[in-house]
Each structure stands twice: as structure tokens, then as C-alpha cells.
Short mmCIF file of C-alpha atoms in Angstrom, two decimals:
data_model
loop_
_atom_site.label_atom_id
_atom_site.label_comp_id
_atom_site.label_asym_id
_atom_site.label_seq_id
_atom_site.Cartn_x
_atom_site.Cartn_y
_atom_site.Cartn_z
CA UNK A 1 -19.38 0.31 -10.02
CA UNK A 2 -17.48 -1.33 -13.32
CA UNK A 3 -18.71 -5.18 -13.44
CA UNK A 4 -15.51 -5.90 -14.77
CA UNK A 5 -12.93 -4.79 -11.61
CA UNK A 6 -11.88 -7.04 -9.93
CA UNK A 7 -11.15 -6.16 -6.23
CA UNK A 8 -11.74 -2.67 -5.48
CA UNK A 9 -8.59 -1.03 -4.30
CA UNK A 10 -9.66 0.58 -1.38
CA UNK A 11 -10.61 -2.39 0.26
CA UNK A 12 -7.29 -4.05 -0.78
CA UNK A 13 -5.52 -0.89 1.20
CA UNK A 14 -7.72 -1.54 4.35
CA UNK A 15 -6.64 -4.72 4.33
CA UNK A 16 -3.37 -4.49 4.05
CA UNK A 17 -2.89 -1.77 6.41
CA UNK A 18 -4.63 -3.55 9.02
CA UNK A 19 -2.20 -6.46 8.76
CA UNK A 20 0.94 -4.06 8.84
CA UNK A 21 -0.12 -1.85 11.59
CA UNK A 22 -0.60 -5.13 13.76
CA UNK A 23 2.98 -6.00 12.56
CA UNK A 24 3.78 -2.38 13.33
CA UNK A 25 2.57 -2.10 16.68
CA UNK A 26 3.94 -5.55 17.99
CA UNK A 27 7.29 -4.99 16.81
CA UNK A 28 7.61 -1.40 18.48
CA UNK A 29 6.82 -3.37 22.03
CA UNK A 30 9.24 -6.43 21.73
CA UNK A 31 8.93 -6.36 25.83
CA UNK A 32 5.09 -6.96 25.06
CA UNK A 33 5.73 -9.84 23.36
CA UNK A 34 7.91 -11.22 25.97
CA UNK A 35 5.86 -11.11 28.35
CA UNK A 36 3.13 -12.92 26.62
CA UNK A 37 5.31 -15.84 25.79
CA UNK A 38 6.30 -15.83 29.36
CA UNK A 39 2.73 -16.31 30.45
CA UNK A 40 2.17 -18.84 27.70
CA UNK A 41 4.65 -20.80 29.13
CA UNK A 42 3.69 -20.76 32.63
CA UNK A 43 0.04 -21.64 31.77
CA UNK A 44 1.03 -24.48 29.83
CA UNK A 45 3.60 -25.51 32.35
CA UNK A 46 0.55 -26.34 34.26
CA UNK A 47 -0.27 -29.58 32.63
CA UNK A 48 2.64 -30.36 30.55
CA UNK A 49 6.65 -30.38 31.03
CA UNK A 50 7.99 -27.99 28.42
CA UNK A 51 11.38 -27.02 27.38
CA UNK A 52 11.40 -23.26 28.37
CA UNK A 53 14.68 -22.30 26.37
CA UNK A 54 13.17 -23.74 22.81
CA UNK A 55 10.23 -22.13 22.55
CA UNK A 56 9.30 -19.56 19.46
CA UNK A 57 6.67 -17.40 18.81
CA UNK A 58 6.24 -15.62 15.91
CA UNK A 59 3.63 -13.95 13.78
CA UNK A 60 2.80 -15.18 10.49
CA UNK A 61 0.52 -14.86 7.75
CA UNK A 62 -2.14 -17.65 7.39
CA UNK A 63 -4.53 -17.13 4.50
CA UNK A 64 -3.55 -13.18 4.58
CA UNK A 65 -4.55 -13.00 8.07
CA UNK A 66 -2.19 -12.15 10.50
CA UNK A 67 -1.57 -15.45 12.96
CA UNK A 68 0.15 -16.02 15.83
CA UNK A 69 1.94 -19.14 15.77
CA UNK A 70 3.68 -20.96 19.05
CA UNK A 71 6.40 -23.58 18.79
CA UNK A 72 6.43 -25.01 21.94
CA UNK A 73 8.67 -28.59 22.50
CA UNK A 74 7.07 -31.01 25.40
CA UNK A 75 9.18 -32.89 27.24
CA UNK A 76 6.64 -34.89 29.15
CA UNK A 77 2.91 -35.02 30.52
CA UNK A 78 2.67 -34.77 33.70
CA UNK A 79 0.48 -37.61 35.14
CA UNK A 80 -1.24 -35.32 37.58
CA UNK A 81 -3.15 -34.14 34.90
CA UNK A 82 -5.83 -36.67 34.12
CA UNK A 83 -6.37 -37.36 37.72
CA UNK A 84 -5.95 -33.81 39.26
CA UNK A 85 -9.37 -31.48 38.82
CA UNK A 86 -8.91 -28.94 41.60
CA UNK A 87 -5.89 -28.04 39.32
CA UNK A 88 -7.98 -27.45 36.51
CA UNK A 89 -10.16 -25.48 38.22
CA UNK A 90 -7.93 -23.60 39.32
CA UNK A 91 -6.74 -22.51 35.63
CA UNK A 92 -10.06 -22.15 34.31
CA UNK B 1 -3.76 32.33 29.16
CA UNK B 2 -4.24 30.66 25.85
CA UNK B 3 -4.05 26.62 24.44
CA UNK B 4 -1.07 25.20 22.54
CA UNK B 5 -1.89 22.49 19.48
CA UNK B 6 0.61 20.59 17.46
CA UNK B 7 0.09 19.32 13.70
CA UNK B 8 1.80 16.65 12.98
CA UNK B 9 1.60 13.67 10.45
CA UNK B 10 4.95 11.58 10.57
CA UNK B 11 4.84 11.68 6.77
CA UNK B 12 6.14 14.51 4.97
CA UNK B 13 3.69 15.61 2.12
CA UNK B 14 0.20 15.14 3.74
CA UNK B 15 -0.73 18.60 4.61
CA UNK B 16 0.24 19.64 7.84
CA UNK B 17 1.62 23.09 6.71
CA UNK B 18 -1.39 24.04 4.95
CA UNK B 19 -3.82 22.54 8.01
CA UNK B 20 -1.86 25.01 10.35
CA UNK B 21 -2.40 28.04 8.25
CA UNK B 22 -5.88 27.35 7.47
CA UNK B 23 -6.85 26.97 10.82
CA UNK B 24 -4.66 29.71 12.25
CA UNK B 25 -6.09 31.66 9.80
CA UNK B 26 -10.14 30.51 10.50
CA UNK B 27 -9.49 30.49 13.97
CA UNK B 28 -8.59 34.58 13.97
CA UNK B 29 -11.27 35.15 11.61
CA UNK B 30 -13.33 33.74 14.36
CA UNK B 31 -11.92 36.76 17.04
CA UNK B 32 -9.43 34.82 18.14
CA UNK B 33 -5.79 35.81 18.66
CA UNK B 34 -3.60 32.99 17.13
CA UNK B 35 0.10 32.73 16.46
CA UNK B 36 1.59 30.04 13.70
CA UNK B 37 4.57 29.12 15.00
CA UNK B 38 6.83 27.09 12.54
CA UNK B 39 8.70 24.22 13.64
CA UNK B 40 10.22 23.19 10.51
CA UNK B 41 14.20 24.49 11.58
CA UNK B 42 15.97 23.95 7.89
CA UNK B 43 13.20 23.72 5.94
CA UNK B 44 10.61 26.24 6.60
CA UNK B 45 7.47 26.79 4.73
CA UNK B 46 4.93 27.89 6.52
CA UNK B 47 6.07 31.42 5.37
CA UNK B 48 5.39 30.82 1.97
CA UNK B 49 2.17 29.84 2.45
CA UNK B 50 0.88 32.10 4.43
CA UNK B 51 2.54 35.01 1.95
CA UNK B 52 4.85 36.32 4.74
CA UNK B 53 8.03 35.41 3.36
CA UNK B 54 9.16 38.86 2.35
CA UNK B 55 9.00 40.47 6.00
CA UNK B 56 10.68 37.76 8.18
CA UNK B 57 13.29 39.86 9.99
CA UNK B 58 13.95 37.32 12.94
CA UNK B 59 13.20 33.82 13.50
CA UNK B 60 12.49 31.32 16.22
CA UNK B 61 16.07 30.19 16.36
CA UNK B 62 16.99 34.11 17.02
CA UNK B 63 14.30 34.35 19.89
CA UNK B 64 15.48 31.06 21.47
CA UNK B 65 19.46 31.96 21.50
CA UNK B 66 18.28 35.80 22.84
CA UNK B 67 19.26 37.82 19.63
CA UNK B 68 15.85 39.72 19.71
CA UNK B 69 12.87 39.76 21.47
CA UNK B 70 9.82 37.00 20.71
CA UNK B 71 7.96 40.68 19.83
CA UNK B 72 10.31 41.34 17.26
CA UNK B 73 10.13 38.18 15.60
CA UNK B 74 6.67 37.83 15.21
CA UNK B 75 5.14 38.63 11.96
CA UNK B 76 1.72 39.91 12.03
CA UNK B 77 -0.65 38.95 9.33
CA UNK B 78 -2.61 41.81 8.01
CA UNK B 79 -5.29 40.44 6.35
CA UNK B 80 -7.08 39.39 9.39
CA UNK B 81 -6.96 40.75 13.15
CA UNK B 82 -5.11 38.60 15.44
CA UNK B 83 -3.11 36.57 13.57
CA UNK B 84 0.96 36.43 13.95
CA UNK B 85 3.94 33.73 12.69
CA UNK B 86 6.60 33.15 14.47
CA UNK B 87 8.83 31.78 11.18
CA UNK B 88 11.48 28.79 11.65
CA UNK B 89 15.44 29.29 10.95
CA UNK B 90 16.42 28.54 7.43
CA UNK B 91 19.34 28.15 8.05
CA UNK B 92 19.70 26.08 11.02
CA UNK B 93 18.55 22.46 11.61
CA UNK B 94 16.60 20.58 13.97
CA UNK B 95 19.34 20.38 16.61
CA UNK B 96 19.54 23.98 17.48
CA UNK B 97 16.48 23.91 19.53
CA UNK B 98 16.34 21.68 23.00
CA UNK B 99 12.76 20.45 23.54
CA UNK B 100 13.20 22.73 27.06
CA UNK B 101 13.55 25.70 24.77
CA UNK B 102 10.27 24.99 22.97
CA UNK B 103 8.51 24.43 25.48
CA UNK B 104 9.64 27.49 27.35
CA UNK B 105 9.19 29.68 24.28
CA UNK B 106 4.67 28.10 23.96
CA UNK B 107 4.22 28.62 27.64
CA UNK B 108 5.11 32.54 26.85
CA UNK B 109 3.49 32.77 23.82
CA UNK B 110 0.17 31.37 25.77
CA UNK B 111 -0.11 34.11 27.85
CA UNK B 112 -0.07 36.71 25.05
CA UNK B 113 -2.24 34.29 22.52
CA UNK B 114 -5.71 32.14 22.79
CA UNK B 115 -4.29 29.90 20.80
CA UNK B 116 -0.25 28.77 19.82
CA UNK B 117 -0.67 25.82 16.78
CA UNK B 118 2.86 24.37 16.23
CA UNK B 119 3.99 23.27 12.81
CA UNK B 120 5.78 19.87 12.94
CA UNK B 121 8.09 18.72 10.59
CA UNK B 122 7.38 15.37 8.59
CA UNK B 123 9.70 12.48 11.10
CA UNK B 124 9.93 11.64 14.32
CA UNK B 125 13.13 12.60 15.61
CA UNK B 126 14.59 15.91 17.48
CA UNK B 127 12.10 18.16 15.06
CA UNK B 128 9.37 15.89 15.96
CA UNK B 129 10.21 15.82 19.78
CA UNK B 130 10.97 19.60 19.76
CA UNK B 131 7.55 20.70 18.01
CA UNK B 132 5.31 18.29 20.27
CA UNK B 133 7.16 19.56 23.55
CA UNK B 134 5.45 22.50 24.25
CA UNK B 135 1.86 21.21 23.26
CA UNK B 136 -1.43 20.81 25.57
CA UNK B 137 -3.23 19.04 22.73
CA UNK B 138 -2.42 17.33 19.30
CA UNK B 139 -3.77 16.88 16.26
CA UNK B 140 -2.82 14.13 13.53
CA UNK B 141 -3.57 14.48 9.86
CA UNK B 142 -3.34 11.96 7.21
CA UNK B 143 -4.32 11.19 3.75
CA UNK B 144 -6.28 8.42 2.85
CA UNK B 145 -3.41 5.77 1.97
CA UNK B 146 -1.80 3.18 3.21
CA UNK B 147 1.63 4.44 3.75
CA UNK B 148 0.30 8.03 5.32
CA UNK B 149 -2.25 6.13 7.67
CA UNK B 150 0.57 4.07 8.74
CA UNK B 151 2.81 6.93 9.71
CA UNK B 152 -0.15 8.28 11.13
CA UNK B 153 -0.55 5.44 13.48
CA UNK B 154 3.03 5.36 14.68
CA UNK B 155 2.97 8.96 15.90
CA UNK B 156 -0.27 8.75 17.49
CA UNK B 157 1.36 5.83 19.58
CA UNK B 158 4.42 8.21 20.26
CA UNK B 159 1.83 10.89 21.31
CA UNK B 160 0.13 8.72 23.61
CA UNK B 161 3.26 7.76 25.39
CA UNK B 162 4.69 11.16 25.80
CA UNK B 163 1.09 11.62 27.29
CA UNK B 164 -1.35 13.35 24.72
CA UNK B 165 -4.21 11.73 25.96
CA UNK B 166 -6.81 11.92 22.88
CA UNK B 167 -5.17 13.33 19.76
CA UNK B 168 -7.55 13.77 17.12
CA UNK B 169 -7.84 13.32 13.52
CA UNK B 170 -7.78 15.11 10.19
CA UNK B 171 -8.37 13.16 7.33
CA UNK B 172 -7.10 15.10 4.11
CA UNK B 173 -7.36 15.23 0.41
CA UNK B 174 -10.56 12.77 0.53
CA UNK B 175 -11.58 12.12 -3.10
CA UNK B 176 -15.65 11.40 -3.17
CA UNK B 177 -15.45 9.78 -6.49
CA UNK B 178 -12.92 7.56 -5.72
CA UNK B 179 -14.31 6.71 -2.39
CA UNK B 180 -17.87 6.16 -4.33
CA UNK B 181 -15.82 3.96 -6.89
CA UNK B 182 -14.29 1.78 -3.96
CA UNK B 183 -10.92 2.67 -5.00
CA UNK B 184 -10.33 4.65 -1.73
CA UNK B 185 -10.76 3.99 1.85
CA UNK B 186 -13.37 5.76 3.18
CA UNK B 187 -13.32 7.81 6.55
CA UNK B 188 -14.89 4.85 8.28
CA UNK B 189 -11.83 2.43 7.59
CA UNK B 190 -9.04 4.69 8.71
CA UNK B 191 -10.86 5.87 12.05
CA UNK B 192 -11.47 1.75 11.88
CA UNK B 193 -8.10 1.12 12.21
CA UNK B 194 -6.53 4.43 14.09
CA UNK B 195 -9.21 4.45 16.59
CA UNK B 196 -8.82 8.04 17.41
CA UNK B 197 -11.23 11.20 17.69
CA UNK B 198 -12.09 12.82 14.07
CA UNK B 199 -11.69 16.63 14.06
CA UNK B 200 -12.21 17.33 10.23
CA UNK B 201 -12.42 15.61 6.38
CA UNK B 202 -10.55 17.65 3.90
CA UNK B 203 -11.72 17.25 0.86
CA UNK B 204 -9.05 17.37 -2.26
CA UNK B 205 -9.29 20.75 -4.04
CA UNK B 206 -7.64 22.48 -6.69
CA UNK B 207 -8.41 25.76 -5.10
CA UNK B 208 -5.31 24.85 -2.51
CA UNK B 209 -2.80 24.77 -4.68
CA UNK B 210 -4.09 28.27 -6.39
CA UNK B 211 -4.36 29.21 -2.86
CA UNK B 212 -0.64 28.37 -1.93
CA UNK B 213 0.51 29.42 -5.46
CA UNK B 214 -0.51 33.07 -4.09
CA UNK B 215 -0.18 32.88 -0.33
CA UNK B 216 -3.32 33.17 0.38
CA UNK B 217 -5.24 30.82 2.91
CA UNK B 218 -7.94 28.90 1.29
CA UNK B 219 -10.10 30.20 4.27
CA UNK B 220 -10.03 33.38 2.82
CA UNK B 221 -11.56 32.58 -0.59
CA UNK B 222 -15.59 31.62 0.35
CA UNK B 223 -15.99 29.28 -2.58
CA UNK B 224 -12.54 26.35 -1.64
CA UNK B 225 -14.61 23.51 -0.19
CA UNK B 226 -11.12 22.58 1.26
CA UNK B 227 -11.70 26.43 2.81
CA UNK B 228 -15.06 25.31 4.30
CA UNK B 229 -13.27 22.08 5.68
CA UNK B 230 -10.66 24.15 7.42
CA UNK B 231 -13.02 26.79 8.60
CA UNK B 232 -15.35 23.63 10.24
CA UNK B 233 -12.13 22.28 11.57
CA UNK B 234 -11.63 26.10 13.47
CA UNK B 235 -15.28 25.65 15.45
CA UNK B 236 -14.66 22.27 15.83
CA UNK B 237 -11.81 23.28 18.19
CA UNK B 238 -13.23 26.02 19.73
CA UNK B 239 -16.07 23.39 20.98
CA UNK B 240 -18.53 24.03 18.70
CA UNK B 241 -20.78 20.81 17.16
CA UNK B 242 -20.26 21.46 13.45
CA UNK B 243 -21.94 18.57 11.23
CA UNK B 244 -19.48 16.95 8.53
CA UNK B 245 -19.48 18.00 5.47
CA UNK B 246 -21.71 16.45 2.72
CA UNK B 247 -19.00 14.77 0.71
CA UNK B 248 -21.47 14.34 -2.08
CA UNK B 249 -22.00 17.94 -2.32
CA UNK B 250 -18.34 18.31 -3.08
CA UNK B 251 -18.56 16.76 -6.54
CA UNK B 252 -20.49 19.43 -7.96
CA UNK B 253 -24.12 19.67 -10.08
CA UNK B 254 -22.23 17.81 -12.82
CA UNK B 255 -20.96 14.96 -10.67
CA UNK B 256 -24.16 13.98 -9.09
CA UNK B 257 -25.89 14.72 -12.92
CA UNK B 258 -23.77 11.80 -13.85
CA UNK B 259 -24.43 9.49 -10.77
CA UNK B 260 -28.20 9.80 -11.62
CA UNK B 261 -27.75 8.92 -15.21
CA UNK B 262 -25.57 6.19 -14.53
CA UNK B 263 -22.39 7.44 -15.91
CA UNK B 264 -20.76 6.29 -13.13
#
């Protein structure tokens, strides 16, 4: 192998591809993603007030990886929280 | 009664026509009685290939619509004992087919063949849907880049949800030296990512393109290493365990000469 290449292109192709496909496969089940921000919501629901209709998730690229990244606006904290460990319990 | 397998690729270009002869072919030379059926309606070429352009009489678009009978159309290959095409419509397209149809027109050909191996056209619309219908098992080729893999992985997903349960894989036109150099992903990083079976690794070889210039399978000529590939690929399917070929070997005396020496 030269010294002097600098990436080999074959790993630059795995790479990529493995970022599109992701991209690829997400996007042909929109329902999928859905779904998961539905759950999202309703685990996070569990300790904090959130504002259902504002929330975004999208994918993104962070350092050429593929992230997820979740927007999602709290209204309040509910005081139950701190005090409350059978809740937590439950969740876990 | 026989077994029906589709070729299929989403991306045009990649080799599908040539898998299906070459393993039509291999799989007759191995006693079998195998018919090609073309599913490319508008753009047929699995005629050429095979050299049986000059005697198509009737096509698949004349058997479906009842102008002859699926005897009549079939063309059968002399070369080697048990193997027939059943060429696609020129002058058609896609849309004069139903999916019913095509899958009415395999489950006959089963009972006269062991196996039926579909020709799908590059897409995945009505040629796709109409080429996959009549299928018990698939099988996805691809070249190693990133545009063909992708494709690749798109119609495996479309295969699994019209309930193919394992298609496998074909990975074509593999280039050793380029693999060696790092400046090609290597079988492990495409099965990596599509997560499928592997059913073959094609190496790239002139000796298809001479092959296809005459119309002559590759699995005819003993010396194509792409012939080899294909004829592996053949007892593959018929259950065999067939080792992968030694991609190393592929590069010739004078290619491993120069590995030793350092030359590359």
C-alpha cells in the first residue's frame, strides 16, 4: 500500500454507504419513526410536562456519524419526581 | 415439480442478465432441466446473450395474451441438454403483463422444469413487481459500489416485505487488486452492511464480455474465472457446500510475482 494515499477509497465507500442506507431505511418507514417519537414522548412525560405538539426529531450528522437528535420543549417539572421512587422504578 | 428464482439488482448495469444465463446455463450442464425466462418486456436481452436471438418466433407477451402455446415459444438451447428461454416482448412494455399472469405462467413452467430463473429488469416498479411475482426464492446481485449496494439494499427490503424470507447474495465484478489496494470494499463490508446470505463472488473478467460479444455463456469456456464463479454459484443452489473462490488465485502467476517482489 502507497505511503503517500491518503484515505483509501474503499473504506471511504463503506462509510458512506453505511450512513445513507440508515438514511435510506428510516425514510422508507416514516410510520417507524412516528412511533418512536410517540414513545419518546410518553417516557419522558413521566417526569417532566412537555409540549407534545412542538416536538422534532430528526437525524443529523454529528462528526460524520449519523445522530439522532430530539427537540423536545418542557413546560414544567413535575414535583412528584424528586420525591416519588416507586415511579422510577417503575420506568426502569 | 420444479423451483422458481428471481435475479434482480434494482440497478440497471450490474449483471443480472449475464448471472441468469450463466447459471441457467451451469445449472443444465449439471442434468438439470432449466428454462431462462426473460422479464425485461421492452428491452430484452437475455436473447442476445445467450445467442438465441435469431430463432425467437414467439414471446412471453404472446403466451400470456394466448396467441401460441408456452411450447411454441420456448427456445431450446442446443448446446447443452435441458436448457430453454422463454424471450420477453420487444415490443411491448412492462404494463402488458399483470403480476397474476406471471405468476400463473412460473407455476406451469414448474411442473415441466427443475428449475424457472426469472430475469428482472433494473427498477422497482410494474417490471420489478411482475418478475418477482411468480418466484419461491430470490437472489440479489450487486457490484461492489456504493450506489449498486444501495439499490441492492432497497430491493432486498422490498423482497422481504412481499415475503422472500432469505434472499441471497451475489457479489459481482470483484476486483482483487483493488480490494488488496483498499480502494474497494471487500466482500466482508457489503455482507456488513446488507446482512443477507452470500451465494457467489464474481470476479471481474474480460472473458465476459468476449463471452457476450459471441453469445456464448462464460460457463461454457473452462478457462473464464467469472465461468468458474457462475458454475460454483449453480451447486451452490442445488445445495451443494462449494468453498469460495481463492480471490488471489484470480490475479494470475504475474500478479502474485509482483506482490512478492513488492511491486505492489
Amino acid at each position: 500500500m502507497s505511503p503517500f494515499r491518503r484515505s483509501n477509497s474503499g473504506d471511504v465507500a463503506r462509510e458512506r454507504l453505511r450512513v445513507v442506507l440508515m438514511q435510506d431505511r428510516i425514510s422508507l418507514a416514516p410510520h417507524l419513526m412516528e412511533r418512536m417519537k410517540e414513545d419518546l414522548v410518553d417516557v419522558i412525560s413521566r417526569y417532566v410536562d412537555v409540549d407534545r405538539g412542538k416536538i422534532e426529531v430528526q437525524w443529523r450528522r454529528a462528526d460524520g456519524e449519523p445522530a439522532l437528535v430530539a427537540n423536545i420543549p418542557v413546560r414544567s417539572v413535575k414535583r412528584s419526581v424528586a420525591s416519588n421512587d416507586r415511579a422510577s422504578e417503575r420506568v426502569l | 415439480m420444479g423451483q422458481s428464482l428471481v435475479i434482480t439488482s434494482g440497478k440497471g448495469g450490474v449483471g443480472k442478465t449475464t448471472a441468469t444465463a450463466n447459471i441457467g446455463a451451469a445449472l443444465a450442464m449439471l442434468n438439470q432441466k432449466v428454462v431462462l425466462v426473460d422479464a425485461d418486456i421492452g428491452l430484452r436481452n437475455l436473447d442476445v446473450v445467450m445467442g438465441l436471438e435469431n430463432r425467437i418466433v414467439y414471446d412471453l407477451v404472446d403466451v400470456v395474451e394466448g396467441f401460441c402455446k408456452l411450447k411454441q415459444a420456448l427456445i431450446k438451447d442446443k448446446r447443452v441438454e435441458g436448457l430453454y428461454l422463454l424471450p420477453a416482448a420487444q415490443t411491448r412494455d412492462k404494463t402488458a403483463v399483470t403480476p397474476e399472469q406471471m405468476k400463473n405462467l412460473v407455476g406451469q413452467l414448474k411442473e415441466e422444469f427443475d428449475y424457472v430463473i426469472v430475469d428482472c429488469p433494473a427498477g422497482i416498479e410494474q417490471g420489478f413487481r411482475n418478475a418477482v411475482a411468480g418466484a419461491d426464492r430470490a437472489i440479489v446481485i450487486t457490484t461492489p459500489d456504493v450506489s449498486s449496494v444501495r439499490d441492492a439494499d432497497r430491493v432486498i427490503g422490498l423482497l422481504e416485505s412481499s415475503g422472500f424470507e432469505r434472499p441471497v447474495l451475489i457479489v459481482n465484478r470483484i476486483k482483487p487488486k483493488m480490494v488488496d489496494r483498499g480502494d474497494m470494499m471487500d466482500i466482508g463490508d457489503i455482507l456488513d452492511v446488507l446482512a443477507i446470505e452470500l451465494i457467489g463472488v464474481v470476479p471481474e473478467d474480460e472473458s465476459i464480455l468476449v463471452s457476450t460479444n459471441r453469445g456464448e455463456p462464460a460457463v461454457f469456456d473452462g478457462s473464464s474465472r467469472a465461468g468458474q464463479a457462475f458454475r460454483n454459484i449453480a451447486r451452490r443452489l442445488r445445495g451443494e457446500e462449494v468453498p469460495f473462490m481463492n480471490l488471489a488465485e484470480v490475479q494470475g502467476l504475474w500478479g502474485r510475482l509482483r506482490k512478492l517482489v513488492g511491486l505492489e
